[in-house]
PDB file of C-alpha atoms and ligand atoms in Angstrom:
ATOM      1  CA  MET A   1     -66.912-194.389 -58.766  1.00  0.00           C
ATOM      2  CA  VAL A   2     -69.902-193.605 -56.687  1.00  0.00           C
ATOM      3  CA  TYR A   3     -70.344-189.919 -56.088  1.00  0.00           C
ATOM      4  CA  GLY A   4     -70.765-190.369 -52.373  1.00  0.00           C
ATOM      5  CA  ASP A   5     -67.187-191.898 -52.231  1.00  0.00           C
ATOM      6  CA  ILE A   6     -65.380-188.753 -53.496  1.00  0.00           C
ATOM      7  CA  GLU A   7     -64.328-185.800 -51.445  1.00  0.00           C
ATOM      8  CA  SER A   8     -64.990-183.164 -54.031  1.00  0.00           C
ATOM      9  CA  ILE A   9     -67.492-183.035 -56.882  1.00  0.00           C
ATOM     10  CA  VAL A  10     -64.899-180.844 -58.802  1.00  0.00           C
ATOM     11  CA  ASP A  11     -61.294-180.803 -58.241  1.00  0.00           C
ATOM     12  CA  ILE A  12     -59.301-178.434 -60.601  1.00  0.00           C
ATOM     13  CA  HIS A  13     -55.475-178.162 -59.898  1.00  0.00           C
ATOM     14  CA  ASP A  14     -53.119-175.652 -61.463  1.00  0.00           C
ATOM     15  CA  VAL A  15     -55.100-175.558 -64.699  1.00  0.00           C
ATOM     16  CA  PHE A  16     -54.274-173.650 -67.954  1.00  0.00           C
ATOM     17  CA  VAL A  17     -56.514-173.262 -70.792  1.00  0.00           C
ATOM     18  CA  SER A  18     -55.825-171.540 -74.143  1.00  0.00           C
ATOM     19  CA  TYR A  19     -57.790-170.927 -77.221  1.00  0.00           C
ATOM     20  CA  GLU A  20     -56.231-170.680 -80.800  1.00  0.00           C
ATOM     21  CA  THR A  21     -57.133-167.367 -82.666  1.00  0.00           C
ATOM     22  CA  ALA A  22     -56.067-165.892 -85.797  1.00  0.00           C
ATOM     23  CA  SER A  23     -53.760-163.540 -84.017  1.00  0.00           C
ATOM     24  CA  GLY A  24     -52.205-166.268 -81.922  1.00  0.00           C
ATOM     25  CA  LYS A  25     -53.018-168.140 -78.625  1.00  0.00           C
ATOM     26  CA  VAL A  26     -55.285-166.568 -75.845  1.00  0.00           C
ATOM     27  CA  MET A  27     -54.548-167.975 -72.496  1.00  0.00           C
ATOM     28  CA  ALA A  28     -58.078-168.069 -70.892  1.00  0.00           C
ATOM     29  CA  LEU A  29     -57.321-169.841 -67.604  1.00  0.00           C
ATOM     30  CA  ARG A  30     -53.726-169.445 -65.874  1.00  0.00           C
ATOM     31  CA  GLY A  31     -52.934-171.845 -62.795  1.00  0.00           C
ATOM     32  CA  VAL A  32     -56.468-172.189 -61.677  1.00  0.00           C
ATOM     33  CA  ASP A  33     -57.201-174.099 -58.468  1.00  0.00           C
ATOM     34  CA  LEU A  34     -60.728-174.864 -57.466  1.00  0.00           C
ATOM     35  CA  LYS A  35     -62.683-177.456 -55.473  1.00  0.00           C
ATOM     36  CA  ILE A  36     -66.302-177.788 -55.251  1.00  0.00           C
ATOM     37  CA  GLY A  37     -67.482-179.968 -52.419  1.00  0.00           C
ATOM     38  CA  VAL A  38     -70.841-181.494 -52.019  1.00  0.00           C
ATOM     39  CA  GLY A  39     -73.330-178.686 -51.423  1.00  0.00           C
ATOM     40  CA  ASP A  40     -70.896-175.867 -52.050  1.00  0.00           C
ATOM     41  CA  ARG A  41     -72.335-173.036 -54.120  1.00  0.00           C
ATOM     42  CA  VAL A  42     -69.483-171.101 -55.868  1.00  0.00           C
ATOM     43  CA  ILE A  43     -69.997-167.749 -57.198  1.00  0.00           C
ATOM     44  CA  VAL A  44     -67.441-167.167 -60.183  1.00  0.00           C
ATOM     45  CA  SER A  45     -67.207-163.302 -60.596  1.00  0.00           C
ATOM     46  CA  GLY A  46     -64.754-161.219 -62.559  1.00  0.00           C
ATOM     47  CA  PRO A  47     -64.883-158.824 -65.574  1.00  0.00           C
ATOM     48  CA  SER A  48     -65.796-159.726 -69.110  1.00  0.00           C
ATOM     49  CA  GLY A  49     -63.189-161.943 -70.671  1.00  0.00           C
ATOM     50  CA  SER A  50     -61.725-163.111 -67.357  1.00  0.00           C
ATOM     51  CA  GLY A  51     -62.471-166.818 -67.996  1.00  0.00           C
ATOM     52  CA  LYS A  52     -65.688-167.473 -66.130  1.00  0.00           C
ATOM     53  CA  THR A  53     -67.398-169.146 -69.058  1.00  0.00           C
ATOM     54  CA  THR A  54     -64.203-171.159 -69.804  1.00  0.00           C
ATOM     55  CA  LEU A  55     -64.076-172.359 -66.301  1.00  0.00           C
ATOM     56  CA  LEU A  56     -67.595-173.872 -66.492  1.00  0.00           C
ATOM     57  CA  LYS A  57     -66.821-175.347 -70.011  1.00  0.00           C
ATOM     58  CA  LEU A  58     -63.673-176.940 -68.403  1.00  0.00           C
ATOM     59  CA  ILE A  59     -65.799-178.728 -65.805  1.00  0.00           C
ATOM     60  CA  LEU A  60     -68.221-179.856 -68.435  1.00  0.00           C
ATOM     61  CA  GLY A  61     -65.333-181.144 -70.752  1.00  0.00           C
ATOM     62  CA  GLU A  62     -66.205-178.776 -73.478  1.00  0.00           C
ATOM     63  CA  VAL A  63     -62.679-177.417 -73.298  1.00  0.00           C
ATOM     64  CA  LYS A  64     -59.477-179.174 -72.354  1.00  0.00           C
ATOM     65  CA  PRO A  65     -56.653-178.037 -70.308  1.00  0.00           C
ATOM     66  CA  VAL A  66     -53.213-177.580 -71.812  1.00  0.00           C
ATOM     67  CA  ALA A  67     -51.681-178.253 -68.294  1.00  0.00           C
ATOM     68  CA  GLY A  68     -53.092-179.174 -64.911  1.00  0.00           C
ATOM     69  CA  ARG A  69     -55.486-181.699 -63.645  1.00  0.00           C
ATOM     70  CA  VAL A  70     -59.361-181.826 -63.657  1.00  0.00           C
ATOM     71  CA  LYS A  71     -61.620-184.317 -61.874  1.00  0.00           C
ATOM     72  CA  VAL A  72     -65.295-184.152 -61.987  1.00  0.00           C
ATOM     73  CA  PHE A  73     -67.226-186.742 -59.987  1.00  0.00           C
ATOM     74  CA  GLY A  74     -63.894-188.446 -59.724  1.00  0.00           C
ATOM     75  CA  LEU A  75     -63.506-188.614 -63.587  1.00  0.00           C
ATOM     76  CA  ASP A  76     -61.271-186.654 -66.044  1.00  0.00           C
ATOM     77  CA  PRO A  77     -63.528-184.674 -68.328  1.00  0.00           C
ATOM     78  CA  SER A  78     -60.876-184.315 -71.041  1.00  0.00           C
ATOM     79  CA  MET A  79     -61.318-187.946 -71.712  1.00  0.00           C
ATOM     80  CA  GLU A  80     -64.151-188.619 -74.280  1.00  0.00           C
ATOM     81  CA  GLU A  81     -65.334-191.972 -72.681  1.00  0.00           C
ATOM     82  CA  ASN A  82     -65.963-190.097 -69.368  1.00  0.00           C
ATOM     83  CA  LEU A  83     -68.104-187.316 -70.806  1.00  0.00           C
ATOM     84  CA  SER A  84     -71.587-189.055 -70.626  1.00  0.00           C
ATOM     85  CA  ARG A  85     -71.262-190.165 -67.126  1.00  0.00           C
ATOM     86  CA  ILE A  86     -70.021-186.571 -66.061  1.00  0.00           C
ATOM     87  CA  ARG A  87     -72.675-184.725 -68.059  1.00  0.00           C
ATOM     88  CA  SER A  88     -75.638-186.846 -67.044  1.00  0.00           C
ATOM     89  CA  GLN A  89     -75.143-185.619 -63.360  1.00  0.00           C
ATOM     90  CA  ILE A  90     -74.809-181.937 -64.416  1.00  0.00           C
ATOM     91  CA  GLY A  91     -77.411-179.221 -65.180  1.00  0.00           C
ATOM     92  CA  TYR A  92     -75.839-176.814 -67.502  1.00  0.00           C
ATOM     93  CA  CYS A  93     -77.318-173.429 -68.392  1.00  0.00           C
ATOM     94  CA  SER A  94     -75.111-171.896 -71.043  1.00  0.00           C
ATOM     95  CA  GLN A  95     -74.744-168.123 -71.558  1.00  0.00           C
ATOM     96  CA  GLU A  96     -76.016-168.350 -75.286  1.00  0.00           C
ATOM     97  CA  GLY A  97     -78.861-170.728 -74.697  1.00  0.00           C
ATOM     98  CA  TYR A  98     -79.420-174.003 -76.360  1.00  0.00           C
ATOM     99  CA  LEU A  99     -83.134-174.926 -76.710  1.00  0.00           C
ATOM    100  CA  ILE A 100     -83.964-176.333 -80.095  1.00  0.00           C
ATOM    101  CA  ASN A 101     -85.821-173.677 -82.038  1.00  0.00           C
ATOM    102  CA  LYS A 102     -87.977-175.968 -84.056  1.00  0.00           C
ATOM    103  CA  LEU A 103     -89.626-177.614 -80.927  1.00  0.00           C
ATOM    104  CA  THR A 104     -91.847-175.844 -78.208  1.00  0.00           C
ATOM    105  CA  VAL A 105     -90.430-175.309 -74.835  1.00  0.00           C
ATOM    106  CA  MET A 106     -92.427-178.420 -73.565  1.00  0.00           C
ATOM    107  CA  GLU A 107     -91.171-180.581 -76.429  1.00  0.00           C
ATOM    108  CA  ASN A 108     -87.739-179.384 -75.566  1.00  0.00           C
ATOM    109  CA  ILE A 109     -88.357-180.485 -71.935  1.00  0.00           C
ATOM    110  CA  ASP A 110     -89.766-183.740 -72.967  1.00  0.00           C
ATOM    111  CA  LEU A 111     -86.778-184.394 -75.298  1.00  0.00           C
ATOM    112  CA  TYR A 112     -84.254-183.501 -72.532  1.00  0.00           C
ATOM    113  CA  LEU A 113     -86.003-185.512 -69.759  1.00  0.00           C
ATOM    114  CA  ASN A 114     -86.439-188.622 -72.062  1.00  0.00           C
ATOM    115  CA  GLY A 115     -82.660-188.487 -72.970  1.00  0.00           C
ATOM    116  CA  ARG A 116     -81.862-188.578 -69.302  1.00  0.00           C
ATOM    117  CA  GLY A 117     -84.407-191.348 -68.514  1.00  0.00           C
ATOM    118  CA  ILE A 118     -86.447-189.200 -66.324  1.00  0.00           C
ATOM    119  CA  ASP A 119     -90.189-189.486 -66.307  1.00  0.00           C
ATOM    120  CA  LEU A 120     -92.204-186.687 -64.652  1.00  0.00           C
ATOM    121  CA  SER A 121     -95.872-185.860 -64.405  1.00  0.00           C
ATOM    122  CA  SER A 122     -97.133-182.614 -66.028  1.00  0.00           C
ATOM    123  CA  ASP A 123     -98.059-181.378 -62.604  1.00  0.00           C
ATOM    124  CA  GLU A 124     -94.563-181.658 -61.480  1.00  0.00           C
ATOM    125  CA  ILE A 125     -93.435-179.758 -64.444  1.00  0.00           C
ATOM    126  CA  MET A 126     -96.117-177.251 -64.056  1.00  0.00           C
ATOM    127  CA  HIS A 127     -95.506-176.607 -60.500  1.00  0.00           C
ATOM    128  CA  LEU A 128     -91.863-175.529 -61.171  1.00  0.00           C
ATOM    129  CA  ALA A 129     -92.916-173.581 -64.194  1.00  0.00           C
ATOM    130  CA  ASN A 130     -95.353-171.672 -62.147  1.00  0.00           C
ATOM    131  CA  THR A 131     -92.580-170.850 -59.527  1.00  0.00           C
ATOM    132  CA  LEU A 132     -90.549-169.534 -62.307  1.00  0.00           C
ATOM    133  CA  ASN A 133     -93.496-167.637 -63.829  1.00  0.00           C
ATOM    134  CA  ILE A 134     -93.368-169.242 -67.218  1.00  0.00           C
ATOM    135  CA  ASP A 135     -96.254-171.733 -67.085  1.00  0.00           C
ATOM    136  CA  ASN A 136     -97.859-169.627 -70.036  1.00  0.00           C
ATOM    137  CA  VAL A 137     -94.744-170.101 -72.379  1.00  0.00           C
ATOM    138  CA  LEU A 138     -94.502-173.878 -72.430  1.00  0.00           C
ATOM    139  CA  ASP A 139     -96.292-174.157 -75.693  1.00  0.00           C
ATOM    140  CA  LYS A 140     -94.522-171.496 -77.557  1.00  0.00           C
ATOM    141  CA  LEU A 141     -91.246-172.030 -79.640  1.00  0.00           C
ATOM    142  CA  PRO A 142     -88.059-170.639 -78.186  1.00  0.00           C
ATOM    143  CA  THR A 143     -87.946-167.812 -80.849  1.00  0.00           C
ATOM    144  CA  GLN A 144     -91.230-166.473 -79.436  1.00  0.00           C
ATOM    145  CA  LEU A 145     -89.904-165.945 -75.985  1.00  0.00           C
ATOM    146  CA  SER A 146     -88.302-162.947 -74.480  1.00  0.00           C
ATOM    147  CA  GLY A 147     -84.628-163.226 -73.437  1.00  0.00           C
ATOM    148  CA  GLY A 148     -85.709-163.437 -69.758  1.00  0.00           C
ATOM    149  CA  GLU A 149     -88.347-166.204 -70.484  1.00  0.00           C
ATOM    150  CA  LEU A 150     -85.798-168.044 -72.564  1.00  0.00           C
ATOM    151  CA  LYS A 151     -83.354-168.160 -69.501  1.00  0.00           C
ATOM    152  CA  ARG A 152     -86.031-169.284 -67.113  1.00  0.00           C
ATOM    153  CA  ALA A 153     -87.257-172.017 -69.478  1.00  0.00           C
ATOM    154  CA  GLU A 154     -83.718-173.523 -69.525  1.00  0.00           C
ATOM    155  CA  LEU A 155     -83.467-173.278 -65.781  1.00  0.00           C
ATOM    156  CA  LEU A 156     -86.691-175.158 -65.561  1.00  0.00           C
ATOM    157  CA  MET A 157     -85.571-177.932 -67.816  1.00  0.00           C
ATOM    158  CA  ILE A 158     -82.327-178.385 -66.054  1.00  0.00           C
ATOM    159  CA  LEU A 159     -83.693-178.241 -62.615  1.00  0.00           C
ATOM    160  CA  LEU A 160     -86.422-180.844 -63.437  1.00  0.00           C
ATOM    161  CA  ASP A 161     -83.782-183.462 -63.917  1.00  0.00           C
ATOM    162  CA  LYS A 162     -82.511-182.806 -60.267  1.00  0.00           C
ATOM    163  CA  PRO A 163     -78.873-182.765 -61.253  1.00  0.00           C
ATOM    164  CA  LYS A 164     -76.054-183.287 -58.598  1.00  0.00           C
ATOM    165  CA  LEU A 165     -74.259-180.175 -60.000  1.00  0.00           C
ATOM    166  CA  LEU A 166     -75.677-177.095 -61.436  1.00  0.00           C
ATOM    167  CA  LEU A 167     -73.541-175.008 -63.791  1.00  0.00           C
ATOM    168  CA  LEU A 168     -75.297-171.589 -64.534  1.00  0.00           C
ATOM    169  CA  ASP A 169     -73.602-168.988 -66.746  1.00  0.00           C
ATOM    170  CA  GLU A 170     -75.135-165.519 -66.205  1.00  0.00           C
ATOM    171  CA  PRO A 171     -78.580-166.944 -65.107  1.00  0.00           C
ATOM    172  CA  THR A 172     -79.977-163.511 -64.354  1.00  0.00           C
ATOM    173  CA  ALA A 173     -78.868-161.832 -67.667  1.00  0.00           C
ATOM    174  CA  MET A 174     -81.965-160.276 -69.207  1.00  0.00           C
ATOM    175  CA  LEU A 175     -84.166-160.934 -66.286  1.00  0.00           C
ATOM    176  CA  ASP A 176     -86.219-157.995 -64.765  1.00  0.00           C
ATOM    177  CA  THR A 177     -85.935-157.474 -60.850  1.00  0.00           C
ATOM    178  CA  GLU A 178     -89.051-159.509 -60.041  1.00  0.00           C
ATOM    179  CA  ASN A 179     -87.770-162.467 -61.969  1.00  0.00           C
ATOM    180  CA  VAL A 180     -84.250-162.236 -60.567  1.00  0.00           C
ATOM    181  CA  GLU A 181     -85.890-162.450 -57.078  1.00  0.00           C
ATOM    182  CA  ARG A 182     -87.851-165.509 -58.236  1.00  0.00           C
ATOM    183  CA  VAL A 183     -84.822-167.186 -59.617  1.00  0.00           C
ATOM    184  CA  ILE A 184     -82.741-166.263 -56.261  1.00  0.00           C
ATOM    185  CA  SER A 185     -85.263-167.906 -54.073  1.00  0.00           C
ATOM    186  CA  LEU A 186     -85.781-170.794 -56.174  1.00  0.00           C
ATOM    187  CA  LEU A 187     -82.028-171.565 -56.301  1.00  0.00           C
ATOM    188  CA  LYS A 188     -81.928-171.095 -52.376  1.00  0.00           C
ATOM    189  CA  GLU A 189     -84.606-173.717 -52.153  1.00  0.00           C
ATOM    190  CA  PHE A 190     -82.430-176.386 -53.736  1.00  0.00           C
ATOM    191  CA  ASP A 191     -80.769-177.027 -50.496  1.00  0.00           C
ATOM    192  CA  GLY A 192     -77.670-179.343 -50.600  1.00  0.00           C
ATOM    193  CA  LEU A 193     -77.513-178.986 -54.363  1.00  0.00           C
ATOM    194  CA  SER A 194     -73.953-178.129 -55.502  1.00  0.00           C
ATOM    195  CA  MET A 195     -73.409-175.308 -57.966  1.00  0.00           C
ATOM    196  CA  ALA A 196     -71.071-172.973 -59.692  1.00  0.00           C
ATOM    197  CA  ILE A 197     -72.561-169.726 -60.990  1.00  0.00           C
ATOM    198  CA  ALA A 198     -70.716-167.457 -63.354  1.00  0.00           C
ATOM    199  CA  THR A 199     -72.168-163.882 -62.783  1.00  0.00           C
ATOM    200  CA  HIS A 200     -71.586-160.105 -62.934  1.00  0.00           C
ATOM    201  CA  ASP A 201     -74.788-159.683 -60.955  1.00  0.00           C
ATOM    202  CA  ARG A 202     -73.960-158.978 -57.172  1.00  0.00           C
ATOM    203  CA  ARG A 203     -77.645-159.860 -56.285  1.00  0.00           C
ATOM    204  CA  LEU A 204     -76.804-163.492 -57.007  1.00  0.00           C
ATOM    205  CA  TYR A 205     -74.083-163.533 -54.321  1.00  0.00           C
ATOM    206  CA  SER A 206     -76.595-164.243 -51.576  1.00  0.00           C
ATOM    207  CA  VAL A 207     -77.054-167.681 -53.354  1.00  0.00           C
ATOM    208  CA  GLY A 208     -73.416-168.731 -52.927  1.00  0.00           C
ATOM    209  CA  ASN A 209     -71.291-169.806 -49.925  1.00  0.00           C
ATOM    210  CA  ARG A 210     -67.888-169.141 -51.813  1.00  0.00           C
ATOM    211  CA  LEU A 211     -66.814-166.424 -53.977  1.00  0.00           C
ATOM    212  CA  VAL A 212     -64.105-166.925 -56.743  1.00  0.00           C
ATOM    213  CA  GLU A 213     -62.926-163.823 -58.432  1.00  0.00           C
ATOM    214  CA  LEU A 214     -61.111-164.296 -61.804  1.00  0.00           C
ATOM    215  CA  VAL A 215     -58.937-161.606 -63.447  1.00  0.00           C
ATOM    216  CA  GLY A 216     -57.152-162.281 -66.730  1.00  0.00           C
ATOM    217  CA  GLY A 217     -57.783-166.085 -66.264  1.00  0.00           C
ATOM    218  CA  GLU A 218     -56.150-166.105 -62.810  1.00  0.00           C
ATOM    219  CA  VAL A 219     -57.971-166.479 -59.392  1.00  0.00           C
ATOM    220  CA  VAL A 220     -57.298-163.442 -57.449  1.00  0.00           C
ATOM    221  CA  ARG A 221     -59.666-163.897 -54.662  1.00  0.00           C
ATOM    222  CA  ILE A 222     -61.285-166.864 -53.006  1.00  0.00           C
ATOM    223  CA  GLU A 223     -63.313-166.260 -49.867  1.00  0.00           C
ATOM    224  CA  ASN A 224     -66.373-167.559 -47.981  1.00  0.00           C
ATOM    225  CA  ILE A 225     -69.448-165.288 -48.209  1.00  0.00           C
TER     226      ILE A 225
HETATM  227  N1  ATP B 301     -63.937-169.915 -78.548  1.00  0.00           N
HETATM  228  C1  ATP B 301     -63.018-168.947 -78.304  1.00  0.00           C
HETATM  229  N2  ATP B 301     -61.964-168.779 -79.299  1.00  0.00           N
HETATM  230  C2  ATP B 301     -61.061-167.868 -78.945  1.00  0.00           C
HETATM  231  N3  ATP B 301     -60.990-167.164 -77.714  1.00  0.00           N
HETATM  232  C3  ATP B 301     -61.969-167.433 -76.796  1.00  0.00           C
HETATM  233  C4  ATP B 301     -62.851-168.258 -77.027  1.00  0.00           C
HETATM  234  N4  ATP B 301     -63.921-168.266 -76.058  1.00  0.00           N
HETATM  235  C5  ATP B 301     -63.366-167.373 -75.135  1.00  0.00           C
HETATM  236  N5  ATP B 301     -62.260-166.827 -75.580  1.00  0.00           N
HETATM  237  C6  ATP B 301     -61.266-165.811 -74.958  1.00  0.00           C
HETATM  238  O1  ATP B 301     -60.933-166.430 -73.739  1.00  0.00           O
HETATM  239  C7  ATP B 301     -61.090-165.344 -72.681  1.00  0.00           C
HETATM  240  C8  ATP B 301     -61.890-165.793 -71.527  1.00  0.00           C
HETATM  241  O2  ATP B 301     -63.349-165.744 -72.335  1.00  0.00           O
HETATM  242  P1  ATP B 301     -64.595-166.270 -71.288  1.00  0.00           P
HETATM  243  O3  ATP B 301     -65.709-166.538 -72.295  1.00  0.00           O
HETATM  244  O4  ATP B 301     -64.195-167.388 -70.581  1.00  0.00           O
HETATM  245  O5  ATP B 301     -64.818-164.987 -70.433  1.00  0.00           O
HETATM  246  P2  ATP B 301     -66.020-164.559 -69.487  1.00  0.00           P
HETATM  247  O6  ATP B 301     -65.386-164.257 -67.950  1.00  0.00           O
HETATM  248  O7  ATP B 301     -66.970-165.634 -69.514  1.00  0.00           O
HETATM  249  O8  ATP B 301     -66.517-163.273 -70.210  1.00  0.00           O
HETATM  250  P3  ATP B 301     -67.993-162.668 -70.108  1.00  0.00           P
HETATM  251  O9  ATP B 301     -68.121-162.060 -68.725  1.00  0.00           O
HETATM  252  O10 ATP B 301     -67.978-161.655 -71.159  1.00  0.00           O
HETATM  253  O11 ATP B 301     -68.957-163.790 -70.517  1.00  0.00           O
HETATM  254  C9  ATP B 301     -61.368-164.083 -73.404  1.00  0.00           C
HETATM  255  O12 ATP B 301     -60.164-163.403 -73.768  1.00  0.00           O
HETATM  256  C10 ATP B 301     -62.065-164.481 -74.641  1.00  0.00           C
HETATM  257  O13 ATP B 301     -61.867-163.575 -75.649  1.00  0.00           O
HETATM  258 MG1   MG B 302     -68.962-165.704 -70.037  1.00  0.00          MG
END
């Protein structure tokens, strides 16, 4: 299905997600409803353990619902055969980070863009790297970067691909004030790009147009901001 034909990029209806643990089942999402339309910027807030990361992973198809319905770009991410089409349109910045440690940042970027069939000039890459204030770390290994540099390197990599949906998990964690401001103003520049941002950081609320608050896996508040 062509993405222009669908009403919502993400359509989550009455979804429950649980994890198996040694001490039994943990219900991480309980009856969650959420729609993300084209150009929507949803801030997902809530205390630690409330289900923010699980919600992003649900959209990516990394966790599957035990009940309810999920559509992303019109496709069900719990079906294996849909995953590559869904993920090729998403830029995901995980909470833990995922650059390959044996490769430099630039080699990571090349690998990621090649895998997605994108060819960019080094000028284009340097321009965005400069905006994020990480042009001097591109030749380093991820293990040689500070936590904040690593976060921005990942953001650079996924933004270069010009995804249709950004999923950012705590993108300002470990950033100092100056770099938080850089990331916020950069995200605001990507006009029309749909995003879901999981965060504790109230400074990021200015990037969003909708706030969703989770508590104990339930949506307790949803409002335009
Ligand atoms: N892989 C897992 N196995 C078992 N339980 C998990 C797993 N991942 C998350 N959980 C549990 O599911 C619940 C929701 O976790 P989640 O990571 O989605 O919360 P969060 O809102 O992102 O928290 P934080 O703000 O700390 O990142 C928590 O109770 C957590 O302990
Ligand atoms: Mg989390």
